[in-house]
PDB file of C-alpha atoms in Angstrom:
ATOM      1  CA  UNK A   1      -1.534 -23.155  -9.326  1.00 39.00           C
ATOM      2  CA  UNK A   2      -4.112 -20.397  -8.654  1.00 43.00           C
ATOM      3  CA  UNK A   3      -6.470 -18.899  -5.555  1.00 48.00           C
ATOM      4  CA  UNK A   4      -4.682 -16.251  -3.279  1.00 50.00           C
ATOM      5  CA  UNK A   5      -1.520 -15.208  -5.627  1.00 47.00           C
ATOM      6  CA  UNK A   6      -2.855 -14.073  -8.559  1.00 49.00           C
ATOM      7  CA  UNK A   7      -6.425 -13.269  -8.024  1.00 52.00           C
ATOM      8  CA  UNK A   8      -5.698 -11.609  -4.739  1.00 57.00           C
ATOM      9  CA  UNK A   9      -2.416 -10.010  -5.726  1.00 64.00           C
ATOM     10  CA  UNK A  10      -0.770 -11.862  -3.002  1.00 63.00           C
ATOM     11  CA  UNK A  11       2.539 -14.337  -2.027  1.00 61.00           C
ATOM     12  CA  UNK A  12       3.013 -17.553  -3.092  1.00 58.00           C
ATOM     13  CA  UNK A  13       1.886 -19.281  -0.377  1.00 57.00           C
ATOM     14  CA  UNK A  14      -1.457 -18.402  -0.631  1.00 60.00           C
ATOM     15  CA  UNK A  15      -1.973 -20.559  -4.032  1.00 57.00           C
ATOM     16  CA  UNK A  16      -3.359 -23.279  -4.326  1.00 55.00           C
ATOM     17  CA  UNK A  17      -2.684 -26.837  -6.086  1.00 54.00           C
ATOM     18  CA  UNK A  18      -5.563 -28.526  -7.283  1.00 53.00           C
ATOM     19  CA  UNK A  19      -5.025 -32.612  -8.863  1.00 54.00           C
ATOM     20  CA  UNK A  20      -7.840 -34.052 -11.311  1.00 56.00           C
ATOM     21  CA  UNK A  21      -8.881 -36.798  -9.385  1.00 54.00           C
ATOM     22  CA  UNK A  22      -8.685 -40.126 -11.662  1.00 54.00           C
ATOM     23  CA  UNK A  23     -10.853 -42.779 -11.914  1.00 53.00           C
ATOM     24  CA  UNK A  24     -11.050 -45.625  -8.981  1.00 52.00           C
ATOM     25  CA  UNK A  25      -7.123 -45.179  -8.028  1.00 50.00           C
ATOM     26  CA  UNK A  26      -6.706 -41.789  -6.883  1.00 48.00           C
ATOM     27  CA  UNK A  27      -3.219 -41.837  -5.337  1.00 47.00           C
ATOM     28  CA  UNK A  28      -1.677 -43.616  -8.783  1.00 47.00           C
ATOM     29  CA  UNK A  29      -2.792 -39.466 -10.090  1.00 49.00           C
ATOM     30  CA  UNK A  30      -2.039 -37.971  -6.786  1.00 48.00           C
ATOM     31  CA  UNK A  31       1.472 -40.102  -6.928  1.00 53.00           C
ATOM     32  CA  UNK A  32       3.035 -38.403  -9.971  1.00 58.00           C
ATOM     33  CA  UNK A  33       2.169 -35.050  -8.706  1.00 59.00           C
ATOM     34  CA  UNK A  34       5.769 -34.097  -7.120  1.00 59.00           C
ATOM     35  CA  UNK A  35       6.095 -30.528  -4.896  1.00 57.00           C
ATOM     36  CA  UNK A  36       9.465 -28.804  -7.103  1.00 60.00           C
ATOM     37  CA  UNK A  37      10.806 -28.142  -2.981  1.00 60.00           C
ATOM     38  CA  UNK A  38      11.261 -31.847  -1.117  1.00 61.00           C
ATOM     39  CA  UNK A  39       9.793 -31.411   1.962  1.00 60.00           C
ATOM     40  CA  UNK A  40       9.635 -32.901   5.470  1.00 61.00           C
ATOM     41  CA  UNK A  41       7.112 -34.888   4.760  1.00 65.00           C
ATOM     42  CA  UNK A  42       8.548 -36.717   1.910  1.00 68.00           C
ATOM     43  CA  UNK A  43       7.008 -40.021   1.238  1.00 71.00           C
ATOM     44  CA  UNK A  44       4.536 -39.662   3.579  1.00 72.00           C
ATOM     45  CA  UNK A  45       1.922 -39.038   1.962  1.00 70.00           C
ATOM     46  CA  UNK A  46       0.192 -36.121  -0.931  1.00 65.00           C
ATOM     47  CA  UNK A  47      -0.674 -33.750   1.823  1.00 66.00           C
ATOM     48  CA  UNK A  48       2.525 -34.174   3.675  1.00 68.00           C
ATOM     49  CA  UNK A  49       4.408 -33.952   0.824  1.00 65.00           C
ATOM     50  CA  UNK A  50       2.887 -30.185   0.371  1.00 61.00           C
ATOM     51  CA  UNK A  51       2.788 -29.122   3.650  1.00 63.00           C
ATOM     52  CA  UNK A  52       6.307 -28.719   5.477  1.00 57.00           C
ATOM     53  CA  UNK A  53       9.116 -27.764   2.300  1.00 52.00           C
ATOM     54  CA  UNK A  54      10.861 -25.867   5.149  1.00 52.00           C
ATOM     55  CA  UNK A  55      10.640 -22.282   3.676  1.00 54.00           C
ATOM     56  CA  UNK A  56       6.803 -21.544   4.503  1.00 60.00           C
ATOM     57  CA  UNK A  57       5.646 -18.220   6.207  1.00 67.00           C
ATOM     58  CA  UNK A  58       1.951 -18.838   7.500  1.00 71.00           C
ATOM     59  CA  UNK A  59       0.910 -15.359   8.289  1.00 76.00           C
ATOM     60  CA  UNK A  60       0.166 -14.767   4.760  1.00 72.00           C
ATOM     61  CA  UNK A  61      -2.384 -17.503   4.642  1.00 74.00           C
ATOM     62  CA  UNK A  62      -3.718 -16.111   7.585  1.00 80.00           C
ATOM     63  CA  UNK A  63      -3.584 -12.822   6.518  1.00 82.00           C
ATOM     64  CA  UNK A  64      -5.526 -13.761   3.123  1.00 82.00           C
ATOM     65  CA  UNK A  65      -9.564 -12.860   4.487  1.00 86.00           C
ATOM     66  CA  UNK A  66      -7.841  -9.409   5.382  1.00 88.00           C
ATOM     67  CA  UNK A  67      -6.568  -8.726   1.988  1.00 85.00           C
ATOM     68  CA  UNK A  68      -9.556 -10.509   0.493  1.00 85.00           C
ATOM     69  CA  UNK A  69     -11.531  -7.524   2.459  1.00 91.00           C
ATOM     70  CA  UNK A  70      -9.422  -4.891   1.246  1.00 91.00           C
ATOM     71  CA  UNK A  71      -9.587  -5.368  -2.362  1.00 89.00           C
ATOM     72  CA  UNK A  72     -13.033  -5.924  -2.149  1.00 91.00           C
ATOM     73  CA  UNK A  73     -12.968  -2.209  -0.742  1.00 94.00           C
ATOM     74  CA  UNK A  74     -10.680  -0.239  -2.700  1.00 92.00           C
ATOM     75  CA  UNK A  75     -11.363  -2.274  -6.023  1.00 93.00           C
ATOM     76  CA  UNK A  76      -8.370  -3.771  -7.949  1.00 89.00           C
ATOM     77  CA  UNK A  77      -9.051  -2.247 -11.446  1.00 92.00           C
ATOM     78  CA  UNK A  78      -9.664   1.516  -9.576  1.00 95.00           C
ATOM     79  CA  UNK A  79      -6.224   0.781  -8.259  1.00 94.00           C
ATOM     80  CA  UNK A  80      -4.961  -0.206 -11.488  1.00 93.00           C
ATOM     81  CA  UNK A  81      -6.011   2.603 -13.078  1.00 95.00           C
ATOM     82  CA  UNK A  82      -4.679   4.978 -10.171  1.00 96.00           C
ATOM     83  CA  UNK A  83      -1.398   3.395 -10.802  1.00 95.00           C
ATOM     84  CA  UNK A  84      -1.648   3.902 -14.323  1.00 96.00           C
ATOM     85  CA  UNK A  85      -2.935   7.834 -14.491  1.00 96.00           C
ATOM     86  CA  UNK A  86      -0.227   8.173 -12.252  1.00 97.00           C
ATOM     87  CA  UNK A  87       2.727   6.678 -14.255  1.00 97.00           C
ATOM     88  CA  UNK A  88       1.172   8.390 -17.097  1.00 96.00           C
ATOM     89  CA  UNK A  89       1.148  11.544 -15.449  1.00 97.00           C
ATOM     90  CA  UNK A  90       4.995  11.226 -14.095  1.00 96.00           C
ATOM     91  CA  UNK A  91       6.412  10.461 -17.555  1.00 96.00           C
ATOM     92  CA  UNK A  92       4.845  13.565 -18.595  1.00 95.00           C
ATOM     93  CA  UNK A  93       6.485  15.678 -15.958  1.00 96.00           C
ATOM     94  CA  UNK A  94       9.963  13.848 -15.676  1.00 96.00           C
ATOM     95  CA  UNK A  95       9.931  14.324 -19.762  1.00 95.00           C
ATOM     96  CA  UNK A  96       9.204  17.755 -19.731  1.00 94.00           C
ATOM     97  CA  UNK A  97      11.411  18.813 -16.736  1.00 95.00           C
ATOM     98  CA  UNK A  98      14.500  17.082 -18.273  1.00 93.00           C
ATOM     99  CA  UNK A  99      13.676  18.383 -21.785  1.00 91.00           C
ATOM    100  CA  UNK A 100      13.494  14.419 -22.567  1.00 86.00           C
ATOM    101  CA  UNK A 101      11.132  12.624 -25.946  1.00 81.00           C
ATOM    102  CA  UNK A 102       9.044  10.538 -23.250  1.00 80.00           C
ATOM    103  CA  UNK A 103       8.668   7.246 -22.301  1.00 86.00           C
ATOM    104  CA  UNK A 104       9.962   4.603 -24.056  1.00 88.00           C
ATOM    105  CA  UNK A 105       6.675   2.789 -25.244  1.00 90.00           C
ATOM    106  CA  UNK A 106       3.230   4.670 -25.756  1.00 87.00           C
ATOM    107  CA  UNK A 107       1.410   4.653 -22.295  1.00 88.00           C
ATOM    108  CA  UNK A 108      -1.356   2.487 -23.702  1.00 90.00           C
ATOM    109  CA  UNK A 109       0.842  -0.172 -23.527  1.00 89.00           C
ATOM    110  CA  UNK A 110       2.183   0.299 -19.888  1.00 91.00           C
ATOM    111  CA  UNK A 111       0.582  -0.593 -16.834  1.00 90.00           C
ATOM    112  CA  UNK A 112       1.771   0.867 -13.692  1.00 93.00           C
ATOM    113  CA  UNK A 113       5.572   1.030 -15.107  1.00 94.00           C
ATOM    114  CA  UNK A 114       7.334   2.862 -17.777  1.00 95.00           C
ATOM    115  CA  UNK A 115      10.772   3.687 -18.739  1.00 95.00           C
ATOM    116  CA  UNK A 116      11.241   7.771 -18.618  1.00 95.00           C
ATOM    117  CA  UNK A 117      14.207   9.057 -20.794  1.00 93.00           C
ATOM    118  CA  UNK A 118      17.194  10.691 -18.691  1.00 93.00           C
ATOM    119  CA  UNK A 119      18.377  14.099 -18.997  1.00 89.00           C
ATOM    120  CA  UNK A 120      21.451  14.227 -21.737  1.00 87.00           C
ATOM    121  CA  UNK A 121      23.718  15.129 -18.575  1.00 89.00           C
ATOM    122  CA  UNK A 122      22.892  11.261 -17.197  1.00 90.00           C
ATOM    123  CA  UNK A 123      25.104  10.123 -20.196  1.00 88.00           C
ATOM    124  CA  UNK A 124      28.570  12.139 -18.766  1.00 89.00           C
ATOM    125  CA  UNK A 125      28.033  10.439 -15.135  1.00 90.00           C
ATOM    126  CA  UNK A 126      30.559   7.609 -17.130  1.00 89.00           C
ATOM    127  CA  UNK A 127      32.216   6.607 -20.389  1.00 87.00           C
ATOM    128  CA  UNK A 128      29.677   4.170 -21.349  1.00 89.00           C
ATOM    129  CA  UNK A 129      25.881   3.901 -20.814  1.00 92.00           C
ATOM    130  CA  UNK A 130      25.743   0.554 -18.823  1.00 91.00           C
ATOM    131  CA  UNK A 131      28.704   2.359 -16.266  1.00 93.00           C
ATOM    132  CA  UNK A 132      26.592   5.569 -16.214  1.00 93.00           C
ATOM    133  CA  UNK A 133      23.171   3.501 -15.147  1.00 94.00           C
ATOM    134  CA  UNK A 134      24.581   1.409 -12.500  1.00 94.00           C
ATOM    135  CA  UNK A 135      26.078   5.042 -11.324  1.00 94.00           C
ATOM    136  CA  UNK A 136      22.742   6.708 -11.168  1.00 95.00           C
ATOM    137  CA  UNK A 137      21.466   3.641  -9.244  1.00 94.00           C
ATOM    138  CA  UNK A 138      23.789   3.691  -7.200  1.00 95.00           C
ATOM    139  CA  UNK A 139      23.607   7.476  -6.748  1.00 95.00           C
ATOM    140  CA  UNK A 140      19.608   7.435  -6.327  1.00 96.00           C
ATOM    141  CA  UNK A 141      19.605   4.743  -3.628  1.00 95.00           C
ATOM    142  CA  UNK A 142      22.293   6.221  -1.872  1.00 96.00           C
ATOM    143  CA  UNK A 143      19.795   9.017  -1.502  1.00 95.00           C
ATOM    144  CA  UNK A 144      17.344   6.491  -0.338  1.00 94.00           C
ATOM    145  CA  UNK A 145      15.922   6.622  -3.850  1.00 94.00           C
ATOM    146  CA  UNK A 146      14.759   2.828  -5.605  1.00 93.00           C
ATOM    147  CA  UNK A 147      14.534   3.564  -9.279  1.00 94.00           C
ATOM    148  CA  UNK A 148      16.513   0.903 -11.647  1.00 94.00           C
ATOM    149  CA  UNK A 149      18.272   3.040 -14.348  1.00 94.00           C
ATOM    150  CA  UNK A 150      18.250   1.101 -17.742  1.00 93.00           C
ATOM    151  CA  UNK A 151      19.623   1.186 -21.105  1.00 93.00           C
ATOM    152  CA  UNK A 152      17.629   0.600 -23.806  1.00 92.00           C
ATOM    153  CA  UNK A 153      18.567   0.882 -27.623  1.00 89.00           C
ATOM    154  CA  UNK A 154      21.593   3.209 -26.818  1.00 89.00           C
ATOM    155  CA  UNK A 155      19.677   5.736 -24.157  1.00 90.00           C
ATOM    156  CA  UNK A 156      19.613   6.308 -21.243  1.00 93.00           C
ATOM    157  CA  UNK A 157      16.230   5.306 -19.010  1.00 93.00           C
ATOM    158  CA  UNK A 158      14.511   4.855 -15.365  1.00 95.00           C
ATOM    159  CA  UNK A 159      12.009   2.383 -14.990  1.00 96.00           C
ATOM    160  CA  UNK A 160       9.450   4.009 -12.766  1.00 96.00           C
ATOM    161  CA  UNK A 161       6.528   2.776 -11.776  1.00 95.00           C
ATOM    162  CA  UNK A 162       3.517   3.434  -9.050  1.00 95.00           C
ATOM    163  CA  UNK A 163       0.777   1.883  -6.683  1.00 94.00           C
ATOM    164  CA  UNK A 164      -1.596   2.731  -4.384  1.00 94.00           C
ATOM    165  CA  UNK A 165       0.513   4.018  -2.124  1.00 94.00           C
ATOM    166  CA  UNK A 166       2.241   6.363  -4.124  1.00 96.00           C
ATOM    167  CA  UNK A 167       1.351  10.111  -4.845  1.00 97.00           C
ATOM    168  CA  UNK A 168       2.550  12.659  -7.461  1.00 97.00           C
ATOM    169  CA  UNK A 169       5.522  14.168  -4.954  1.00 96.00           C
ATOM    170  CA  UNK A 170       6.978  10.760  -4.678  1.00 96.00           C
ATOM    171  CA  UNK A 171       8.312  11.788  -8.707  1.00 96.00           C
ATOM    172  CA  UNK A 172       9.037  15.298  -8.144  1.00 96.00           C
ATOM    173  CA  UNK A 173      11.296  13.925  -5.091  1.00 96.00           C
ATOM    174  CA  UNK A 174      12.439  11.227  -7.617  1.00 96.00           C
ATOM    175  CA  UNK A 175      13.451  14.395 -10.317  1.00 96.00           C
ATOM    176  CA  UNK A 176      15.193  16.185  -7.708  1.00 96.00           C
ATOM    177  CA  UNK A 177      17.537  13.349  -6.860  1.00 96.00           C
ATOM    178  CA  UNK A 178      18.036  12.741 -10.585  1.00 96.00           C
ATOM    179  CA  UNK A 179      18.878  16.431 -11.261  1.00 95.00           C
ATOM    180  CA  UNK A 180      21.422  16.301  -8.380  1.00 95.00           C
ATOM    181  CA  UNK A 181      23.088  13.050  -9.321  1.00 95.00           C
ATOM    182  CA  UNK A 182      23.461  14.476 -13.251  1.00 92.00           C
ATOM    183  CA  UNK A 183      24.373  18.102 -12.065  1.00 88.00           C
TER     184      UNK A 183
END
């Protein structure tokens, strides 16, 4: 599999499947080639057995020269490292605002994600730390917050992580809901 998902950052629909073709009987190759989804067009065929599995959205496909276009513009590893300065740059603050040791991992190692530590206070929002993630969760996307709250090696975490379209408020706004929640 390959083309449009990974190199253009988009769904699966836009890969492609390419078969070796082999030797003077091509459809004895093509023949043990089996789509993982049993389509419509079951035993009618290689193409047809690729083309309707029932669960395909076209305007992705179509949409493909547009995003093709766009990352030619903007430049995947400039957005990449965006992403990352900006993660880096939010562990940094959430740490020091919540008087936390950092992320887990060194940022060298993290792409555009990281796990922040939580305040101390995050641990009394239950009696156990799995309880007092799924709390915070719960509490943050209540306030129309999506941040997964994790626990790793017996502390409390949030798994935060950035794109493009994120800027450095979208964490302060992120903090504030956190220091609510734990208050």
């Amino acid at each position: 599999w390959g083309g449009g998902k990974k190199q253009k950052l988009a769904p699966m629909v836009c890969s492609d499947k390419t078969c070796e073709r082999g030797g003077p009987d091509v459809s004895m190759v093509w023949g043990s080639v089996r789509q993982p989804i049993i389509s419509h067009g079951h035993g009618q065929g290689f193409a047809s057995e690729f083309i309707w599995d029932g669960a395909r959205d076209y305007s992705a496909a179509l949409a493909l020269p547009s995003c093709t276009a766009f990352w030619e513009a903007v430049g995947l590893k400039q957005a990449q490292g965006y992403a990352h300065g900006l993660v880096a740059y939010a562990v940094d603050k959430l740490s020091h605002r919540w008087g936390a040791e950092g992320g887990l991992f060194p940022m060298s190692l993290c792409g555009n994600m990281a796990l922040v530590a939580l305040p101390a206070e995050a641990k009394a929002l239950a009696g156990n730390l799995g309880d007092a993630a799924r709390r915070l969760q719960d509490a943050l996307h209540d306030k129309k917050v999506e941040c997964p709250a994790k626990v790793v090696c017996g502390k409390l975490y949030l798994r935060i992580s950035a794109w493009i379209y994120n800027e450095p408020r979208d964490f302060l706004s992120l903090a504030r809901a956190v220091d609510e929640v734990v208050a």
